[in-house]
Amino acid sequence: EGVTGMYLWSKGHFSIHTWPEQQMAAMDLVGYPYDSAQVLQKLSKVFPATYVPVVDNRQKMKQSKRVGQEVVGTLTGIKKYNVVESEYDTLNLLKDISRRSQFKVVGEISRSDTQSIDAAVILSESHFSVHYDVHSKELLVDIFTCGNEGDPNKGYELLRQEINATESQRVYLKR
């Protein structure tokens, strides 16, 4: 079985998901406020491996087994923003949507400051995270699921409906 780890910062996160049986891992670096190349350099010293960016790996991915699916998007025009204006309420919302989307929650993490509220639930096979900008009232969403763990599009839609938001952008990826 694999391992998922996650670290939150204001308006972003770093996550790593491992699949030992396939000798593979996936990392997400979202909203990192510094030079992301430095993170990769430091990781490669501590964790020697072959690192291949998703954009450079698309042809190879077409030929290999996919491990999951991901939806990343930004929700704007939020009419029920009070639901995501505290760590406690945001985590409860993520857990409820996870249950309804058939995601298995195995952990949770959150943080907040005057700029953002950031929360994530760790799923048995990945993560569901949101980053709420308290000033612009925008919500960045990242749902990555693997195996038989629910449909991230369903989770995204349920979230959009729960906060009564319009969608400004959404990307669906098979990984």
Coordinates of C-alpha atoms in Angstrom, one line a residue:
E1 CA 0.0 0.0 0.0
G2 CA 1.1 3.6 -0.7
V3 CA 1.5 6.6 1.5
T4 CA 0.1 10.1 1.2
G5 CA 1.7 13.1 2.8
M6 CA 0.6 16.7 2.6
Y7 CA 1.8 20.2 3.8
L8 CA -0.4 23.3 3.5
W9 CA 0.6 27.0 3.3
S10 CA -1.3 30.1 2.5
K11 CA -3.2 29.5 -0.8
G12 CA -1.3 26.3 -1.7
H13 CA 0.0 22.8 -0.8
F14 CA 2.6 20.2 -1.4
S15 CA 1.4 16.6 -1.6
I16 CA 3.1 13.3 -2.4
H17 CA 1.4 10.0 -3.1
T18 CA 3.3 6.7 -3.5
W19 CA 2.6 3.4 -5.3
P20 CA 5.3 1.1 -4.1
E21 CA 4.1 -1.9 -6.2
Q22 CA 4.6 0.3 -9.4
Q23 CA 7.8 1.9 -8.0
M24 CA 6.1 5.3 -8.6
A25 CA 5.1 8.5 -6.8
A26 CA 3.2 11.6 -7.7
M27 CA 3.8 15.1 -6.3
D28 CA 1.7 18.2 -6.5
L29 CA 3.1 21.7 -5.8
V30 CA 0.2 24.2 -5.8
G31 CA 0.6 27.9 -5.1
Y32 CA 4.2 27.7 -4.0
P33 CA 5.3 31.3 -3.4
Y34 CA 9.0 30.7 -4.2
D35 CA 11.1 29.1 -7.0
S36 CA 9.6 25.6 -7.4
A37 CA 12.8 24.3 -9.1
Q38 CA 14.5 24.6 -5.8
V39 CA 12.0 22.2 -4.2
L40 CA 12.7 19.6 -6.9
Q41 CA 16.5 20.1 -6.4
K42 CA 16.2 19.5 -2.7
L43 CA 13.9 16.5 -3.1
S44 CA 16.2 14.9 -5.6
K45 CA 19.1 15.0 -3.0
V46 CA 17.0 13.5 -0.3
F47 CA 15.0 11.1 -2.5
P48 CA 17.1 9.9 -5.4
A49 CA 14.8 9.0 -8.3
T50 CA 13.9 9.9 -11.9
Y51 CA 11.7 13.0 -11.8
V52 CA 9.6 13.5 -14.9
P53 CA 7.2 16.5 -15.1
V54 CA 3.7 15.7 -16.2
V55 CA 4.0 18.0 -19.3
D56 CA 7.1 16.1 -20.4
N57 CA 5.6 12.7 -19.7
R58 CA 2.3 12.8 -21.6
Q59 CA 3.4 10.4 -24.4
K60 CA 4.8 7.9 -21.8
M61 CA 1.6 8.2 -19.7
K62 CA -0.5 7.2 -22.8
Q63 CA 1.3 3.9 -22.8
S64 CA 1.4 3.2 -19.1
K65 CA -1.2 2.3 -16.5
R66 CA -3.0 5.3 -15.1
V67 CA -3.1 5.6 -11.3
G68 CA -5.9 8.1 -10.9
Q69 CA -7.8 11.1 -12.0
E70 CA -7.7 14.7 -10.9
V71 CA -9.9 17.8 -11.1
V72 CA -8.3 21.2 -10.5
G73 CA -10.4 24.4 -10.7
T74 CA -11.3 27.8 -9.3
L75 CA -14.7 28.6 -8.0
T76 CA -15.9 32.3 -8.0
G77 CA -19.1 34.1 -7.5
I78 CA -19.6 32.2 -4.2
K79 CA -22.9 33.1 -2.7
K80 CA -22.6 30.9 0.4
Y81 CA -19.0 31.9 1.3
N82 CA -19.7 31.6 5.1
V83 CA -19.5 27.8 4.6
V84 CA -15.7 28.2 3.8
E85 CA -14.8 31.1 6.1
S86 CA -13.5 28.9 9.0
E87 CA -11.2 25.9 9.2
Y88 CA -13.8 23.9 11.1
D89 CA -16.7 24.5 8.7
T90 CA -14.4 24.0 5.6
L91 CA -13.2 20.6 6.9
N92 CA -16.8 19.6 7.8
L93 CA -17.8 20.5 4.2
L94 CA -15.0 18.5 2.7
K95 CA -15.8 15.5 4.8
D96 CA -19.5 15.6 3.9
I97 CA -18.8 16.0 0.2
S98 CA -16.2 13.1 0.5
R99 CA -18.8 10.9 2.0
R100 CA -21.4 11.7 -0.7
S101 CA -18.7 11.2 -3.4
Q102 CA -17.6 7.8 -2.0
F103 CA -14.1 9.1 -1.0
K104 CA -12.6 7.4 2.1
V105 CA -11.3 10.0 4.4
V106 CA -8.3 8.9 6.5
G107 CA -7.0 12.2 7.8
E108 CA -7.5 16.0 7.7
I109 CA -5.3 19.1 7.8
S110 CA -6.1 22.8 7.9
R111 CA -4.5 26.2 8.5
S112 CA -5.6 29.8 8.2
D113 CA -4.3 33.4 8.4
T114 CA -5.7 36.8 7.4
Q115 CA -5.2 36.0 3.7
S116 CA -6.6 32.4 3.3
I117 CA -8.2 29.4 4.7
D118 CA -6.6 26.2 3.5
A119 CA -8.0 22.7 4.2
A120 CA -7.6 19.2 2.9
V121 CA -8.8 15.7 3.7
I122 CA -6.4 12.9 3.1
L123 CA -8.1 10.1 1.2
S124 CA -7.2 6.5 1.3
E125 CA -5.8 6.9 -2.1
S126 CA -5.0 10.6 -2.4
H127 CA -6.4 14.0 -1.4
F128 CA -9.2 16.7 -1.7
S129 CA -8.0 20.2 -0.9
V130 CA -9.3 23.7 -1.1
H131 CA -7.7 27.1 -0.7
Y132 CA -10.0 30.0 0.0
D133 CA -8.8 33.6 -0.6
V134 CA -10.7 35.7 2.0
H135 CA -10.2 38.9 0.0
S136 CA -11.1 37.8 -3.5
K137 CA -13.6 35.2 -2.3
E138 CA -12.2 32.7 -4.8
L139 CA -11.8 29.0 -3.9
L140 CA -9.0 26.9 -5.6
V141 CA -10.0 23.2 -5.6
D142 CA -7.8 20.1 -6.1
I143 CA -9.3 16.6 -6.0
F144 CA -7.0 13.7 -6.8
T145 CA -8.4 10.2 -6.5
C146 CA -6.9 6.8 -7.4
G147 CA -8.2 3.3 -7.8
N148 CA -11.9 2.9 -7.1
E149 CA -12.1 5.9 -4.9
G150 CA -15.0 7.9 -6.3
D151 CA -15.2 10.4 -9.1
P152 CA -13.5 13.8 -8.5
N153 CA -15.9 15.5 -11.0
K154 CA -18.8 14.5 -8.7
G155 CA -16.9 15.9 -5.7
Y156 CA -16.2 19.2 -7.5
E157 CA -19.8 19.6 -8.6
L158 CA -21.1 18.9 -5.1
L159 CA -18.8 21.5 -3.7
R160 CA -19.8 24.0 -6.4
Q161 CA -23.5 23.4 -5.5
E162 CA -22.9 23.6 -1.7
I163 CA -21.3 27.0 -1.8
N164 CA -23.6 28.2 -4.7
A165 CA -20.6 29.2 -6.9
T166 CA -20.0 29.9 -10.5
E167 CA -17.1 28.1 -12.1
S168 CA -14.3 30.2 -13.7
Q169 CA -12.1 27.3 -14.7
R170 CA -11.8 23.5 -14.4
V171 CA -9.3 21.0 -15.7
Y172 CA -9.7 17.2 -15.6
L173 CA -6.6 15.0 -15.9
K174 CA -6.1 11.3 -16.0
R175 CA -2.8 10.6 -14.2

